[in-house]
Amino acid sequence: MCFSECSDVSPLLEQFVCSVCLDVLADPVSTPCGHNFCRTCLTHCWDNTPRCLCPLCNEIFTKRPELKINTTLREVVDHFKKKSKVQQMIQERLKKIKDIRHSVELGKTNTEKEIADSVEVFGSLMCSITRNQAELLQVMEEKQKAAERQAEGLIKDLEQEITDLKRRDTELEQLSHTEDHIHLLQVSVPLSAQRQHSTSQDNTPHAEVTVLSQLQKNLNKKLNLTINIKSQQYSVDVTLDPDTAHPRLILCNDGKQVSYGDAKQNLPDHPKRFDRCPVVLGKEGFSSGKFYYEVQVKGKTHWDVGVARESVNRKGQITLSPQDGCWTVCLRNGNDYKACDAPSIPLTLKEKPQTVGVFVDYEEGLVSFYDVEARSHIYSFTGQSFTEKLYPYFSPFTSVKGTNSAPLIISHIFKTE
């Protein structure tokens, strides 16, 4: 453990730092002049100098001292390392609490926006739909309340863990002043008992809303019309950029299809080209506003679709996550759908998408994915902060035992007046 990682206990650990490597002592040994060093550091110093002297005070030893590990000092150093680990765990849980609360606030903002959009949609419907509007709004509010209750439960669990860790930290602090080293070594802190918490969206079904069948059909028709208008209003003409394509990818002449080839093509090593992962980007990037495009994934068992920032790593392996500049969803093994976050989020879809719609609101920090045929939402990355151009991202993946040969096809969206 580096000394810089132990800022909360640095006044205590400072006396246990090796003056050669400036790190916490490992297998500490003492010189006749009373100074302590890592055994490896001191041995290396003496092996590379004609005289044996103390690296700290420069006292010269006529005979090379025999180095023996100071076990008591090593035990004390190990004790303070444990104490530092406990404090680090406390900070991690405090950060999780902060992230959960931020997620709740973000969900509340999105719910308020959904309510406002719903009011606008329902305002144009018949009076009979207006009578059911309050009931539908209540369903959305109950969903938000359920999310808040879930978040509060996670916060309580984390706060309890923090309380337990603080208690252990206090015990270690008290033990640090004892001279009974045997008793000190008998105390251990179970640092491996960490539970994983998730703040992913609550996918529990909505409460059933009792409406007349004809009114329900009218409502579905109106909602589908809203999605059509949104996609047509912000749709863009996406063309694949051959300068970015991996050498094994085959692009059609019109720049609308990409598939994985059996042989590697002899292409110039362009700085923009992906050289390890089978990826290609769209030609045009977007640094503001909203845009939408659709890509056909029919017949494929593996694929990645989304957007990537301009500075995304193009050489070597790629990590698909927002932290690494990629906002994507993917399919693996025919039915394993995931949102590529850190860690990835499994997605449960009622139907197998044949065409995936991608919608981006740059200023809002939003990337949403839709099943076009089913008119359903797949996943959204929310609360993102974009500072570079975003480019459409496509990966048909490799051939998998003779399967997955179908291409990814960029759809042409017909705009209507």
C-alpha positions as semicolon CSV with decimal commas, in nm:
position;residue;x (nm);y (nm);z (nm)
1;M;0,000;0,000;0,000
2;C;0,143;0,336;-0,103
3;F;0,185;0,604;0,162
4;S;-0,032;0,842;-0,043
5;E;-0,327;0,605;-0,010
6;C;-0,324;0,634;0,369
7;S;-0,389;1,009;0,403
8;D;-0,629;0,959;0,696
9;V;-0,361;0,790;0,907
10;S;-0,049;0,957;0,761
11;P;0,063;1,110;1,096
12;L;0,080;0,756;1,233
13;L;0,223;0,586;0,927
14;E;0,488;0,851;0,861
15;Q;0,722;0,688;1,111
16;F;0,685;0,359;0,922
17;V;0,800;0,487;0,580
18;C;1,123;0,358;0,426
19;S;1,349;0,653;0,339
20;V;1,479;0,467;0,032
21;C;1,157;0,376;-0,155
22;L;0,933;0,628;0,032
23;D;0,673;0,354;0,078
24;V;0,542;0,179;0,388
25;L;0,802;-0,060;0,530
26;A;0,795;-0,413;0,391
27;D;0,989;-0,678;0,588
28;P;1,151;-0,402;0,800
29;V;1,511;-0,438;0,920
30;S;1,707;-0,208;1,154
31;T;2,065;-0,082;1,117
32;P;2,304;-0,058;1,417
33;C;2,245;0,320;1,410
34;G;1,875;0,263;1,483
35;H;1,714;0,342;1,147
36;N;1,459;0,120;0,974
37;F;1,439;0,022;0,606
38;C;1,275;-0,233;0,383
39;R;1,497;-0,538;0,377
40;T;1,504;-0,542;-0,005
41;C;1,583;-0,168;-0,028
42;L;1,875;-0,186;0,219
43;T;2,019;-0,502;0,065
44;H;2,006;-0,343;-0,282
45;C;2,186;-0,030;-0,152
46;W;2,467;-0,230;0,004
47;D;2,501;-0,461;-0,296
48;N;2,565;-0,161;-0,520
49;T;2,811;0,039;-0,302
50;P;3,167;-0,048;-0,195
51;R;3,094;0,052;0,166
52;C;2,812;-0,037;0,402
53;L;2,661;0,283;0,535
54;C;2,321;0,396;0,660
55;P;2,121;0,551;0,368
56;L;1,966;0,798;0,614
57;C;2,249;0,922;0,841
58;N;2,545;0,792;0,631
59;E;2,704;0,616;0,930
60;I;2,967;0,375;0,796
61;F;2,984;0,016;0,920
62;T;3,322;-0,150;0,900
63;K;3,155;-0,489;0,880
64;R;2,834;-0,552;0,689
65;P;2,565;-0,604;0,955
66;E;2,354;-0,916;0,943
67;L;1,999;-0,809;0,857
68;K;1,714;-0,965;1,049
69;I;1,347;-0,873;1,007
70;N;1,211;-0,662;1,291
71;T;0,898;-0,873;1,350
72;T;0,748;-0,638;1,608
73;L;0,777;-0,341;1,374
74;R;0,633;-0,544;1,087
75;E;0,331;-0,641;1,301
76;V;0,265;-0,280;1,397
77;V;0,289;-0,168;1,031
78;D;0,046;-0,444;0,928
79;H;-0,192;-0,328;1,198
80;F;-0,200;0,028;1,067
81;K;-0,247;-0,098;0,712
82;K;-0,563;-0,274;0,830
83;K;-0,679;0,045;0,995
84;S;-0,624;0,237;0,672
85;K;-0,822;-0,026;0,478
86;V;-1,118;0,013;0,713
87;Q;-1,120;0,390;0,665
88;Q;-1,101;0,342;0,287
89;M;-1,409;0,117;0,303
90;I;-1,594;0,385;0,498
91;Q;-1,519;0,641;0,226
92;E;-1,635;0,400;-0,045
93;R;-1,969;0,350;0,127
94;L;-2,014;0,722;0,180
95;K;-1,961;0,766;-0,195
96;K;-2,220;0,496;-0,268
97;I;-2,472;0,680;-0,051
98;K;-2,400;1,001;-0,243
99;D;-2,444;0,820;-0,576
100;I;-2,775;0,667;-0,465
101;R;-2,912;1,001;-0,355
102;H;-2,802;1,156;-0,685
103;S;-2,980;0,873;-0,870
104;V;-3,300;0,941;-0,674
105;E;-3,288;1,313;-0,754
106;L;-3,223;1,239;-1,121
107;G;-3,516;0,996;-1,126
108;K;-3,737;1,259;-0,969
109;T;-3,643;1,510;-1,241
110;N;-3,710;1,255;-1,516
111;T;-4,046;1,166;-1,361
112;E;-4,151;1,530;-1,352
113;K;-4,055;1,563;-1,721
114;E;-4,252;1,247;-1,807
115;I;-4,556;1,385;-1,625
116;A;-4,534;1,713;-1,816
117;D;-4,505;1,528;-2,150
118;S;-4,801;1,307;-2,061
119;V;-5,018;1,611;-1,982
120;E;-4,941;1,753;-2,327
121;V;-5,027;1,422;-2,499
122;F;-5,348;1,363;-2,308
123;G;-5,462;1,722;-2,364
124;S;-5,529;1,644;-2,733
125;L;-5,732;1,329;-2,667
126;M;-6,105;1,285;-2,612
127;C;-6,270;1,379;-2,280
128;S;-6,290;1,010;-2,189
129;I;-5,909;0,984;-2,194
130;T;-5,887;1,296;-1,976
131;R;-6,092;1,112;-1,710
132;N;-5,822;0,840;-1,702
133;Q;-5,529;1,083;-1,701
134;A;-5,519;1,122;-1,323
135;E;-5,505;0,744;-1,281
136;L;-5,206;0,709;-1,518
137;L;-5,023;0,994;-1,345
138;Q;-5,077;0,818;-1,014
139;V;-4,907;0,506;-1,156
140;M;-4,596;0,704;-1,251
141;E;-4,585;0,868;-0,907
142;E;-4,615;0,528;-0,739
143;K;-4,325;0,403;-0,949
144;Q;-4,110;0,696;-0,832
145;K;-4,212;0,637;-0,471
146;A;-4,120;0,269;-0,506
147;A;-3,778;0,371;-0,642
148;E;-3,731;0,609;-0,348
149;R;-3,827;0,337;-0,099
150;Q;-3,578;0,101;-0,261
151;A;-3,304;0,366;-0,247
152;E;-3,379;0,440;0,118
153;G;-3,344;0,070;0,196
154;L;-3,001;0,061;0,026
155;I;-2,895;0,376;0,212
156;K;-2,993;0,223;0,546
157;D;-2,788;-0,089;0,469
158;L;-2,485;0,121;0,375
159;E;-2,521;0,343;0,681
160;Q;-2,531;0,032;0,901
161;E;-2,212;-0,096;0,738
162;I;-2,046;0,242;0,795
163;T;-2,148;0,229;1,162
164;D;-1,995;-0,118;1,195
165;L;-1,674;-0,011;1,020
166;K;-1,642;0,299;1,238
167;R;-1,678;0,078;1,545
168;R;-1,401;-0,148;1,416
169;D;-1,188;0,156;1,339
170;T;-1,231;0,277;1,698
171;E;-1,128;-0,064;1,830
172;L;-0,815;-0,059;1,614
173;E;-0,734;0,293;1,730
174;Q;-0,756;0,182;2,094
175;L;-0,546;-0,126;2,024
176;S;-0,281;0,087;1,851
177;H;-0,179;0,229;2,189
178;T;-0,139;-0,107;2,364
179;E;0,201;-0,256;2,431
180;D;0,060;-0,608;2,434
181;H;0,162;-0,704;2,078
182;I;0,031;-1,058;2,114
183;H;-0,319;-0,930;2,197
184;L;-0,300;-0,681;1,910
185;L;-0,220;-0,957;1,660
186;Q;-0,512;-1,168;1,782
187;V;-0,757;-0,897;1,665
188;S;-0,862;-0,917;1,299
189;V;-1,099;-0,707;1,095
190;P;-1,314;-0,901;0,843
191;L;-1,244;-0,680;0,542
192;S;-1,382;-0,922;0,285
193;A;-1,747;-0,907;0,399
194;Q;-1,863;-0,656;0,142
195;R;-2,204;-0,668;-0,015
196;Q;-2,266;-0,549;-0,366
197;H;-2,539;-0,288;-0,404
198;S;-2,715;-0,191;-0,726
199;T;-2,902;0,129;-0,805
200;S;-3,033;0,007;-1,138
201;Q;-3,386;0,101;-1,238
202;D;-3,683;-0,077;-1,080
203;N;-3,828;-0,299;-1,353
204;T;-4,134;-0,413;-1,156
205;P;-4,447;-0,401;-1,371
206;H;-4,676;-0,098;-1,351
207;A;-4,997;-0,136;-1,153
208;E;-5,277;-0,235;-1,386
209;V;-5,490;0,057;-1,502
210;T;-5,855;-0,030;-1,572
211;V;-5,964;0,152;-1,887
212;L;-6,209;0,067;-2,162
213;S;-6,051;-0,137;-2,438
214;Q;-6,129;0,121;-2,705
215;L;-5,973;0,401;-2,500
216;Q;-5,663;0,189;-2,445
217;K;-5,630;0,140;-2,823
218;N;-5,662;0,515;-2,877
219;L;-5,396;0,581;-2,613
220;N;-5,150;0,333;-2,766
221;K;-5,210;0,488;-3,107
222;K;-5,135;0,835;-2,970
223;L;-4,816;0,721;-2,792
224;N;-4,690;0,545;-3,108
225;L;-4,755;0,864;-3,305
226;T;-4,547;1,058;-3,050
227;I;-4,251;0,820;-3,092
228;N;-4,277;0,846;-3,473
229;I;-4,275;1,226;-3,462
230;K;-3,973;1,228;-3,226
231;S;-3,769;0,988;-3,440
232;Q;-3,854;1,167;-3,766
233;Q;-3,785;1,513;-3,624
234;Y;-3,432;1,428;-3,508
235;S;-3,334;1,152;-3,753
236;V;-2,996;1,192;-3,925
237;D;-2,846;1,028;-4,233
238;V;-2,563;0,812;-4,096
239;T;-2,288;0,683;-4,328
240;L;-2,001;0,457;-4,216
241;D;-1,648;0,602;-4,216
242;P;-1,409;0,356;-4,391
243;D;-1,104;0,529;-4,235
244;T;-1,218;0,403;-3,891
245;A;-1,313;0,046;-3,994
246;H;-1,116;-0,253;-3,859
247;P;-0,932;-0,433;-4,146
248;R;-1,160;-0,738;-4,123
249;L;-1,481;-0,536;-4,161
250;I;-1,650;-0,528;-4,501
251;L;-1,841;-0,208;-4,586
252;C;-2,090;-0,176;-4,871
253;N;-2,031;0,094;-5,130
254;D;-2,319;0,305;-5,001
255;G;-2,172;0,307;-4,648
256;K;-2,493;0,166;-4,496
257;Q;-2,391;-0,196;-4,421
258;V;-2,103;-0,360;-4,232
259;S;-2,020;-0,728;-4,179
260;Y;-1,723;-0,928;-4,050
261;G;-1,499;-1,082;-4,316
262;D;-1,290;-1,398;-4,307
263;A;-0,968;-1,233;-4,426
264;K;-0,784;-0,924;-4,306
265;Q;-0,770;-0,654;-4,572
266;N;-0,449;-0,468;-4,653
267;L;-0,552;-0,117;-4,543
268;P;-0,339;0,183;-4,444
269;D;-0,284;0,222;-4,070
270;H;-0,493;0,538;-4,038
271;P;-0,478;0,706;-3,691
272;K;-0,859;0,684;-3,674
273;R;-0,871;0,310;-3,756
274;F;-0,960;0,047;-3,494
275;D;-0,683;-0,213;-3,508
276;R;-0,792;-0,476;-3,254
277;C;-1,171;-0,466;-3,212
278;P;-1,414;-0,506;-3,509
279;V;-1,556;-0,153;-3,487
280;V;-1,650;0,123;-3,733
281;L;-1,783;0,473;-3,662
282;G;-2,015;0,703;-3,855
283;K;-1,858;0,973;-4,070
284;E;-2,033;1,268;-3,908
285;G;-1,993;1,363;-3,540
286;F;-2,236;1,565;-3,329
287;S;-2,142;1,818;-3,061
288;S;-2,483;1,967;-2,980
289;G;-2,857;1,919;-3,010
290;K;-3,047;1,593;-3,059
291;F;-3,011;1,317;-3,316
292;Y;-3,164;0,976;-3,390
293;Y;-3,075;0,682;-3,611
294;E;-3,183;0,319;-3,653
295;V;-2,980;0,007;-3,729
296;Q;-3,109;-0,338;-3,830
297;V;-2,966;-0,622;-3,620
298;K;-3,188;-0,898;-3,761
299;G;-3,031;-1,244;-3,788
300;K;-2,734;-1,166;-3,561
301;T;-2,628;-1,338;-3,239
302;H;-2,366;-1,078;-3,139
303;W;-2,353;-0,698;-3,193
304;D;-2,271;-0,361;-3,030
305;V;-2,459;-0,039;-3,113
306;G;-2,445;0,312;-2,967
307;V;-2,226;0,622;-2,974
308;A;-1,861;0,695;-2,887
309;R;-1,669;1,015;-2,818
310;E;-1,410;1,134;-3,068
311;S;-1,112;1,053;-2,841
312;V;-1,219;0,691;-2,780
313;N;-0,925;0,448;-2,780
314;R;-0,890;0,295;-3,126
315;K;-0,573;0,095;-3,076
316;G;-0,570;-0,229;-2,876
317;Q;-0,855;-0,359;-2,666
318;I;-1,157;-0,137;-2,593
319;T;-1,356;-0,121;-2,270
320;L;-1,721;-0,047;-2,342
321;S;-1,829;0,196;-2,068
322;P;-1,916;0,566;-2,038
323;Q;-1,592;0,618;-1,843
324;D;-1,401;0,501;-2,152
325;G;-1,607;0,709;-2,394
326;C;-1,866;0,452;-2,516
327;W;-2,241;0,450;-2,457
328;T;-2,362;0,121;-2,605
329;V;-2,591;-0,178;-2,567
330;C;-2,484;-0,520;-2,688
331;L;-2,605;-0,872;-2,763
332;R;-2,404;-1,185;-2,684
333;N;-2,483;-1,552;-2,743
334;G;-2,814;-1,484;-2,916
335;N;-3,017;-1,369;-2,615
336;D;-2,783;-1,206;-2,360
337;Y;-2,857;-0,833;-2,382
338;K;-2,655;-0,585;-2,174
339;A;-2,610;-0,213;-2,123
340;C;-2,234;-0,163;-2,138
341;D;-2,166;0,024;-1,813
342;A;-1,908;-0,039;-1,541
343;P;-2,017;-0,296;-1,439
344;S;-2,244;-0,402;-1,728
345;I;-2,620;-0,415;-1,662
346;P;-2,819;-0,723;-1,778
347;L;-3,133;-0,634;-1,975
348;T;-3,451;-0,840;-1,978
349;L;-3,638;-0,784;-2,304
350;K;-3,981;-0,931;-2,383
351;E;-3,901;-0,949;-2,753
352;K;-3,584;-0,990;-2,959
353;P;-3,522;-0,652;-3,129
354;Q;-3,488;-0,661;-3,506
355;T;-3,415;-0,288;-3,539
356;V;-3,260;-0,074;-3,265
357;G;-3,323;0,302;-3,248
358;V;-3,059;0,527;-3,087
359;F;-3,158;0,873;-2,962
360;V;-2,908;1,127;-2,820
361;D;-2,979;1,458;-2,643
362;Y;-2,633;1,615;-2,616
363;E;-2,720;1,898;-2,376
364;E;-2,939;1,672;-2,158
365;G;-2,663;1,409;-2,131
366;L;-2,902;1,138;-2,252
367;V;-2,846;0,829;-2,471
368;S;-3,159;0,612;-2,517
369;F;-3,213;0,284;-2,702
370;Y;-3,546;0,157;-2,841
371;D;-3,690;-0,158;-2,997
372;V;-3,833;0,006;-3,310
373;E;-4,084;-0,266;-3,407
374;A;-4,213;-0,320;-3,053
375;R;-4,223;0,057;-2,979
376;S;-4,057;-0,015;-2,645
377;H;-3,774;0,138;-2,445
378;I;-3,460;-0,077;-2,401
379;Y;-3,227;0,134;-2,183
380;S;-3,110;0,492;-2,122
381;F;-2,781;0,638;-2,002
382;T;-2,886;0,954;-1,811
383;G;-2,703;1,239;-1,642
384;Q;-2,397;1,210;-1,869
385;S;-2,160;1,500;-1,939
386;F;-2,052;1,528;-2,303
387;T;-1,754;1,749;-2,391
388;E;-1,650;1,606;-2,730
389;K;-1,811;1,514;-3,059
390;L;-2,016;1,193;-3,047
391;Y;-2,007;0,947;-3,338
392;P;-2,248;0,659;-3,413
393;Y;-2,077;0,332;-3,308
394;F;-2,119;-0,008;-3,477
395;S;-1,967;-0,351;-3,418
396;P;-2,103;-0,657;-3,607
397;F;-1,870;-0,864;-3,381
398;T;-1,673;-1,160;-3,513
399;S;-1,800;-1,477;-3,675
400;V;-1,894;-1,725;-3,403
401;K;-1,862;-2,088;-3,514
402;G;-1,992;-2,005;-3,860
403;T;-2,282;-1,793;-3,731
404;N;-2,335;-1,419;-3,689
405;S;-2,251;-1,349;-4,053
406;A;-2,549;-1,117;-4,107
407;P;-2,457;-0,749;-4,153
408;L;-2,555;-0,448;-3,945
409;I;-2,769;-0,226;-4,173
410;I;-2,834;0,144;-4,114
411;S;-3,204;0,205;-4,181
412;H;-3,336;0,482;-4,398
413;I;-3,604;0,673;-4,206
414;F;-3,873;0,813;-4,432
415;K;-3,975;1,159;-4,313
416;T;-4,334;1,267;-4,359
417;E;-4,488;1,612;-4,345
